[in-house]
Coordinates of C-alpha atoms and ligand atoms in Angstrom, one line a residue:
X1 CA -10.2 68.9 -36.5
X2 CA -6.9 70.6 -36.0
X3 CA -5.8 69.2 -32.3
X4 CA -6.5 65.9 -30.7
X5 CA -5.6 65.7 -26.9
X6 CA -5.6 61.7 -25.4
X7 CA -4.9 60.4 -22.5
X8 CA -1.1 59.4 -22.1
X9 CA -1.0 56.2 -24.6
X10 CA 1.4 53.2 -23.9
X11 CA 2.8 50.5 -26.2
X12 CA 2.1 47.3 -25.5
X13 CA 4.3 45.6 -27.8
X14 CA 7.8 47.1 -28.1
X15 CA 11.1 46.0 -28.8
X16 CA 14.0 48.4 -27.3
X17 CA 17.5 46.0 -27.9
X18 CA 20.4 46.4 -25.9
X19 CA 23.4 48.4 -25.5
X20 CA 24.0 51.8 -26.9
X21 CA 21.0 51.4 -29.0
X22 CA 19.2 51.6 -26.0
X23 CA 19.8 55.6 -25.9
X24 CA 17.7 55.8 -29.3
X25 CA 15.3 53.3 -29.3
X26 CA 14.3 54.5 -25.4
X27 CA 14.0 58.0 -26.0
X28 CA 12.3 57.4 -29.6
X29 CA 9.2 55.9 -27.2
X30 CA 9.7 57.8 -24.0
X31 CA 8.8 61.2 -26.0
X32 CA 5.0 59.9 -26.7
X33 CA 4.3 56.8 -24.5
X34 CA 4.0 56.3 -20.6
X35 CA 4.9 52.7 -20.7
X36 CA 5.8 49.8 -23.0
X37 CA 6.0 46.3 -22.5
X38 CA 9.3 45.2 -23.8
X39 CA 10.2 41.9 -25.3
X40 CA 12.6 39.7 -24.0
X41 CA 14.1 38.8 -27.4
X42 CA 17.6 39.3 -26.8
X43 CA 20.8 37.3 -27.4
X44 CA 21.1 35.8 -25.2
X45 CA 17.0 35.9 -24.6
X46 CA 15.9 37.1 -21.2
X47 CA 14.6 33.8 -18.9
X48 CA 15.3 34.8 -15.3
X49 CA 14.4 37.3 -12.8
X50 CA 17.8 38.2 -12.7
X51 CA 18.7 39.1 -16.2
X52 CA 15.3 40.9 -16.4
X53 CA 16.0 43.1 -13.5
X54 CA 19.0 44.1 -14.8
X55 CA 17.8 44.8 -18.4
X56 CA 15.3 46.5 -16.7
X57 CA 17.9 48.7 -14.8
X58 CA 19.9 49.5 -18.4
X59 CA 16.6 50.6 -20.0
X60 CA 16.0 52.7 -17.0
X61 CA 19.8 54.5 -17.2
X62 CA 18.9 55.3 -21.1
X63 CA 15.9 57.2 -20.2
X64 CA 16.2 61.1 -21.4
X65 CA 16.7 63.3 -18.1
X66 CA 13.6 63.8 -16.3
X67 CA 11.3 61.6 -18.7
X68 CA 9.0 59.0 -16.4
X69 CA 9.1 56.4 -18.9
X70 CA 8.3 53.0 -17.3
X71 CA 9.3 49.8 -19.0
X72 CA 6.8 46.6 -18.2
X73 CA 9.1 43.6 -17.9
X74 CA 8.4 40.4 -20.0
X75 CA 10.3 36.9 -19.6
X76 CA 10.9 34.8 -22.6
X77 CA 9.8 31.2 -21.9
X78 CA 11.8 28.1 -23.1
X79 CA 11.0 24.4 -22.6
X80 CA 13.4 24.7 -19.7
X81 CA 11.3 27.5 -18.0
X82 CA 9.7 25.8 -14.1
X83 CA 7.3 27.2 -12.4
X84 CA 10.1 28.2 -9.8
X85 CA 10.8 31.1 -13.0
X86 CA 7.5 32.6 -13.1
X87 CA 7.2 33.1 -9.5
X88 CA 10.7 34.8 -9.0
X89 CA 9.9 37.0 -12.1
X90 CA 6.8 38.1 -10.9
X91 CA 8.2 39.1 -7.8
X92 CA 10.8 40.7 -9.5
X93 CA 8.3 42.7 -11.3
X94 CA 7.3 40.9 -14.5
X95 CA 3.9 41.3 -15.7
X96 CA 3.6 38.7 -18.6
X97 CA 5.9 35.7 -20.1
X98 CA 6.1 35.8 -24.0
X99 CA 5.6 33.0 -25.8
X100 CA 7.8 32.6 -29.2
X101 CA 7.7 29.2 -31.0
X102 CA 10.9 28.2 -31.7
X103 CA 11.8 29.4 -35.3
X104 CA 9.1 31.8 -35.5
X105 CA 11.1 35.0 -35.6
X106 CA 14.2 37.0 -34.8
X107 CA 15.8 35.5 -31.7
X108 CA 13.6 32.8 -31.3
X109 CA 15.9 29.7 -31.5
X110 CA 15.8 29.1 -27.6
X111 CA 12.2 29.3 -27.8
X112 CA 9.5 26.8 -27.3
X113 CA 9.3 24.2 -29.3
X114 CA 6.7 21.9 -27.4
X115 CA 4.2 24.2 -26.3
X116 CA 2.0 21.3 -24.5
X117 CA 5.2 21.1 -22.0
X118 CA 4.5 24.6 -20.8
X119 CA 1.3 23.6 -19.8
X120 CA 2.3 23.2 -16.0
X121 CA 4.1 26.9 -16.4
X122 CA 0.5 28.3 -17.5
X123 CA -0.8 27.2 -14.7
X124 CA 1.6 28.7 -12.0
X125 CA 1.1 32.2 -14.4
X126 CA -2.8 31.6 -14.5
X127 CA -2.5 31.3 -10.3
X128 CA 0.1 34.4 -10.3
X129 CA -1.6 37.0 -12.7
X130 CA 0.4 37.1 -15.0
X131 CA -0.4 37.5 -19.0
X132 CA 0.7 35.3 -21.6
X133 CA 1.7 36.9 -24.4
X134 CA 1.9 35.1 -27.7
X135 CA 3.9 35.1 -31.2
X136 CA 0.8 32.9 -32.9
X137 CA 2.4 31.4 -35.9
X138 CA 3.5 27.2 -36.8
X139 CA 6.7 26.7 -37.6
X140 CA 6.7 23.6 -39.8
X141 CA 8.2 23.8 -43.0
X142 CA 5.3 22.7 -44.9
X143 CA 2.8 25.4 -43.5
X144 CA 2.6 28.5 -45.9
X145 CA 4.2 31.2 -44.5
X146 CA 1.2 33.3 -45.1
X147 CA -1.2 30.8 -43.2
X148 CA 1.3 30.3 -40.2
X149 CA -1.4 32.4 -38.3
X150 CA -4.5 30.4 -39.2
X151 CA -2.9 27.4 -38.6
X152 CA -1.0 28.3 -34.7
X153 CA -5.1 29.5 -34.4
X154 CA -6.6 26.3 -35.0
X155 CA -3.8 23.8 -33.7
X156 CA -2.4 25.6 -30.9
X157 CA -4.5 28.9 -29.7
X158 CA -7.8 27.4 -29.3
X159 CA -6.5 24.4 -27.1
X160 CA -4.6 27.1 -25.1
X161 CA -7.7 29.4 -24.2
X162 CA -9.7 26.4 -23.5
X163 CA -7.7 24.6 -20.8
X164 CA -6.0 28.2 -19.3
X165 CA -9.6 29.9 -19.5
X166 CA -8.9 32.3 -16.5
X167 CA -4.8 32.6 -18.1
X168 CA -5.5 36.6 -19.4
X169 CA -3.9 36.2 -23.1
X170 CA -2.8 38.5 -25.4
X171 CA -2.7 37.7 -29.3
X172 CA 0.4 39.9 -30.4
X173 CA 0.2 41.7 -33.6
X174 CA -2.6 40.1 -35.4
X175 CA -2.3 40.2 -38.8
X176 CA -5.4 38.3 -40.5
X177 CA -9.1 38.7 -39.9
X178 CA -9.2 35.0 -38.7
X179 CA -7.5 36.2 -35.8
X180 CA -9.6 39.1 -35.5
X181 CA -12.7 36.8 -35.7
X182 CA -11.0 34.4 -33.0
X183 CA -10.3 37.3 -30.6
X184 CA -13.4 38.8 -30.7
X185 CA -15.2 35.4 -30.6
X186 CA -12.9 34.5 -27.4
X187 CA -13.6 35.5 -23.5
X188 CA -13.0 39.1 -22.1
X189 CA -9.5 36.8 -21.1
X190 CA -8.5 37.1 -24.6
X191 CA -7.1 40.8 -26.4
X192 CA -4.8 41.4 -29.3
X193 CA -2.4 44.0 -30.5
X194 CA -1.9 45.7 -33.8
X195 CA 0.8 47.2 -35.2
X196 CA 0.8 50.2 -37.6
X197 CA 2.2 48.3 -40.5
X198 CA -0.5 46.0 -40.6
X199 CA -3.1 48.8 -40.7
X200 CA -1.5 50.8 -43.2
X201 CA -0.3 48.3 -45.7
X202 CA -1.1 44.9 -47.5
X203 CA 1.1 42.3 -48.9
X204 CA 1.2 44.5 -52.4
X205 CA 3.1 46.9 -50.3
X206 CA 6.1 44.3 -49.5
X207 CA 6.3 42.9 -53.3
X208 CA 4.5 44.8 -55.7
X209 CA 7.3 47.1 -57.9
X210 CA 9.9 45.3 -56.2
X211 CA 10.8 43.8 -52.6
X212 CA 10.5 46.2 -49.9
X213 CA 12.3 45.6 -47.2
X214 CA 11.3 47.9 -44.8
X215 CA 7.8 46.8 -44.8
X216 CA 9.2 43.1 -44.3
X217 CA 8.4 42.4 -40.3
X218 CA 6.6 38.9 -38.6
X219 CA 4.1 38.0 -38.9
X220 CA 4.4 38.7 -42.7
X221 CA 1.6 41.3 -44.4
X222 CA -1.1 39.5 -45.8
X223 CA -3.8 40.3 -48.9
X224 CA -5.7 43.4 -48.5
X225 CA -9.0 42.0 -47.4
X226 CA -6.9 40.6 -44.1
X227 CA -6.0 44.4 -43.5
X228 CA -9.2 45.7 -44.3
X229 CA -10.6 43.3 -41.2
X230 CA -8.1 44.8 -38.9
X231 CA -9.2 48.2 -39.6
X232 CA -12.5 46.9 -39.5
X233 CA -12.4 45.7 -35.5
X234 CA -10.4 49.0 -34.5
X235 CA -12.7 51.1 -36.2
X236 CA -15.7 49.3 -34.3
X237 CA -13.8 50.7 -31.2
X238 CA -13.9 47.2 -29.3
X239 CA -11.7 47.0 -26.2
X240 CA -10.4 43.8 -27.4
X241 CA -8.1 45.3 -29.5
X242 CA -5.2 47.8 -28.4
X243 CA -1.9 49.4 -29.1
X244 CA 1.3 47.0 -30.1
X245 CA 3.7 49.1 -32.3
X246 CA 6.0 46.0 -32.4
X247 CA 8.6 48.7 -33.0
X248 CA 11.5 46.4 -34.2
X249 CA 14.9 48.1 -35.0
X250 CA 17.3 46.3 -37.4
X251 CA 20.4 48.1 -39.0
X252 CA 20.1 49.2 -42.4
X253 CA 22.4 46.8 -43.5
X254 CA 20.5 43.8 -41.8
X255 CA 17.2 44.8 -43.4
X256 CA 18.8 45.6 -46.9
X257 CA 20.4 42.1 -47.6
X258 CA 20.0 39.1 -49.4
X259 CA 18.4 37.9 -46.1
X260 CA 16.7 40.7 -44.6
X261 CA 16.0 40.5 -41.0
X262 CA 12.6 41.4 -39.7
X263 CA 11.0 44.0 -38.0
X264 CA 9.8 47.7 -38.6
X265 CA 11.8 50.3 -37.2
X266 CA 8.2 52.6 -35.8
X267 CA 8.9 54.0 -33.0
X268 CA 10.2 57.9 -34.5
X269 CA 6.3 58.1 -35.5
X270 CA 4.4 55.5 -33.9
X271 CA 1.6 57.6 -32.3
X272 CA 0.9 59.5 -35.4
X273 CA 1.0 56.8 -37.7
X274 CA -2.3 55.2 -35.2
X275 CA -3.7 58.7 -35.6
X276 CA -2.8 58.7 -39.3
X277 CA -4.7 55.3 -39.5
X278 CA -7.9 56.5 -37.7
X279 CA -8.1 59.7 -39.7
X280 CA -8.7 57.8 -42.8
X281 CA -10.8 55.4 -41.2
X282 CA -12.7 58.5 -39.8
X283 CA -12.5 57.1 -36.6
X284 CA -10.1 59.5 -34.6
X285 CA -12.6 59.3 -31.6
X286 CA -11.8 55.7 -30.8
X287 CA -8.1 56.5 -31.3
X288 CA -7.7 57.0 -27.3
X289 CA -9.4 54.1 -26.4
X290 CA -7.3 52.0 -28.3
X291 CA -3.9 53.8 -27.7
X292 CA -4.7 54.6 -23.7
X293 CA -7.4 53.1 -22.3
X294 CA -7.8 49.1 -23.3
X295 CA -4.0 48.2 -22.9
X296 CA -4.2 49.3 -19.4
X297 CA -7.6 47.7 -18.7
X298 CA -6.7 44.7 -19.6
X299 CA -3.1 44.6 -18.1
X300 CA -5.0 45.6 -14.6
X301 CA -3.0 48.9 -14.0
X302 CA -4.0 52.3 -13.9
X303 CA -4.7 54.2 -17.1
X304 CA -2.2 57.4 -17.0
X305 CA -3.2 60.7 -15.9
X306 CA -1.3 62.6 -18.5
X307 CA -2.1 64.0 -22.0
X308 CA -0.4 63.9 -25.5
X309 CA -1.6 66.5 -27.8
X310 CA -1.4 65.9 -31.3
X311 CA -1.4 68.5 -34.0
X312 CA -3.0 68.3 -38.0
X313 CA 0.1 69.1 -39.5
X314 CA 2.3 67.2 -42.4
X315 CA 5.5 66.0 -41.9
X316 CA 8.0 63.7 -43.5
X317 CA 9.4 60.8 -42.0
X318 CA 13.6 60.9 -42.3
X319 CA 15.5 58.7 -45.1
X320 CA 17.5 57.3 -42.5
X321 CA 18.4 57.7 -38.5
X322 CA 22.2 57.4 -37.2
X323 CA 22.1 54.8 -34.1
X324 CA 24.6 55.5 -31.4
X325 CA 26.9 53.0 -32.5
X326 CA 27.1 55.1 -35.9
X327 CA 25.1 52.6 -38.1
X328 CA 22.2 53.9 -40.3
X329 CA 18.9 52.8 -39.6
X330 CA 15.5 53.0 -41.4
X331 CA 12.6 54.3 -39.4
X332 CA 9.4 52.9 -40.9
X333 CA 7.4 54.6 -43.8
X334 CA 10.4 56.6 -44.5
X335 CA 10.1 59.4 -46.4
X336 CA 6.3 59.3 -46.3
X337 CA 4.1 62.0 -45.6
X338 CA 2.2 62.0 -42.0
X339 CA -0.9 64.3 -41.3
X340 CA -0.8 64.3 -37.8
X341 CA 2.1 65.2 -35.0
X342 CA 2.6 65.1 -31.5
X343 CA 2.7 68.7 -30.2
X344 CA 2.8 68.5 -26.5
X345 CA 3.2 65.8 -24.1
X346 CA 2.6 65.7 -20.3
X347 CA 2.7 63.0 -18.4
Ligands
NCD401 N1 8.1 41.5 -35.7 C1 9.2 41.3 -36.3 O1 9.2 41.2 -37.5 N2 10.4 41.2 -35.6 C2 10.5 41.2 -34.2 C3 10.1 39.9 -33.5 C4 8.6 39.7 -33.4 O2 7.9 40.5 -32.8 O3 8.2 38.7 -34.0 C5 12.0 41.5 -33.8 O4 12.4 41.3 -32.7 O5 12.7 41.9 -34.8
ZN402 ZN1 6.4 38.4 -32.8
ZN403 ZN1 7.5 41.9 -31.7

């Protein structure tokens, strides 16, 4: 196979920033997906209708000319968030509230830290439609970081789909096959995303030969049989499982420190690292399923009526990318070799 035409994809996990960043990060997606749904991780974090129609509008004024990119709105919930929040950001055009326990990642100190107190919130979204998305790792000190997930499974994510059954849930970037298993095991209410990284690479490829940085994002990779699940459930083509680069740009300098920052910077080749993936998996039929069909299905909206065409051709990721503000950054799997590019988009 030389070509591979999909339906428009979109990303369902994406994290764009603010300020003049926004000119790279947005046209970085904008040139391969429809839509993404942003994440309301800012400083200060997004928790009203207002500041998220106003991000909204910035992301909007960073779009290249003539590109239809359409950002999906998120709000960032805090045990201050009312019901009164959910309702005015819905109207305002928000179609899920992210859930970040407090700690759990970058810009996550004014997150949740007793998630039984959202309960009531739950129920207003459950009543309005609107998807809960969640960051599913514990906190506590004494949890292993590399069982967070298991452990936010069995304390906190099974109570949550039990009481909220009709609450449509999203599991963001699983990263173990326990949360594979728990997904698939769950109601049609309950989907996942997964990120590139965590197909592509295993815990070896963060420490083995020395740290790597650039493959350090949350939650952290895990040992090789963890990704070998994931590619297992997006090979089996199941529409429980979709698209969620959890593109995460950090400067250079902020992921090359004594305390990196974390996050992989994938949006310059997020579409063909997916197709990269399924290649090897020999899968590249399910690849439009999972990039354009089940996001949309299980959002409720309408799948796009566009195509991307994607071309078998090599390419090298760049060293490095200069933001807008002049700082360096490191796209993900830099300097690595790709097999598969887009060629044509139309949306
Ligand atoms: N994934 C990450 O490692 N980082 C994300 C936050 C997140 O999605 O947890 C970021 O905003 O930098
Ligand atoms: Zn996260
Ligand atoms: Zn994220």
């Amino acid at each position: 196979m030389t070509t591979l035409t999909i339906q428009t994809p979109d990303d369902w996990h994406l994290h764009l920033r603010d300020g003049d960043i926004l000119a790279e990060t947005v046209a970085a997606t904008a040139r391969c997906f429809h839509r993404a749904i942003v994440m309301p991780n800012l400083m200060p974090p997004v928790t009203n209708a207002e500041m998220l129609t106003a991000y909204r509008q910035r992301i909007l004024n960073a779009r290249p000319q003539g590109n239809s990119f359409e950002p999906l709105m998120t709000l960032f919930l805090t045990n201050q968030t009312s019901g009164a929040d959910i309702v005015a950001a819905k109207a305002a055009g928000a179609v899920a509230a992210k859930m970040y326990p407090a700690g759990a990642t970058t810009n996550s100190a004014a997150a949740v830290s007793q998630l039984e107190a959202l309960y009531p919130v739950f129920e207003v979204m459950q009543e309005q439609g609107m998807l809960l998305l969640v960051h599913g790792e514990v906190t506590d000190h004494h949890i292993d970081i590399f069982d967070r997930e298991k452990v936010f499974i069995d304390q906190k994510m099974t109570q949550i789909v039990a009481r909220f059954p009709d609450l449509k849930i999203v599991f963001e970037h699983i990263t173990t096959a326990d949360a594979a298993q728990f997904v698939l095991a769950a109601s049609n209410n309950v989907a996942a995303t997964i990120t590139p990284q965590h197909l592509l690479l295993n815990r070896n490829d963060l420490l083995v030969g020395g740290v790597r940085p650039h493959n350090f994002c949350l939650p952290v990779l895990k040992r090789s049989t963890h990704q070998a699940a994931l590619r297992k459930v997006v090979k089996s083509g199941s529409s429980k499982f979709f698209l969620g680069t959890d593109s995460a740009p950090h400067a250079k300098e902020a992921k090359e420190n004594a305390c990196g920052c974390a996050g992989c910077y994938s949006a310059w080749s997020a579409i063909e690292l997916y197709a990269h993936v399924f290649e090897e998996l020999d899968a590249l039929d399910k690849l439009e399923g999972f990039a354009s069909h089940f996001g949309a299905d299980f959002y409720g909206l309408p799948r796009n009526s566009g195509t991307l065409t994607l071309v078998r051709e090599d390419w090298v990721i760049p060293a490095e990318i200069t933001l807008p503000n002049g700082k360096p950054i490191v796209p993900f799997f830099a300097g690595e070799t790709v097999h598969w590019k887009v060629q044509e988009a139309s949306k």
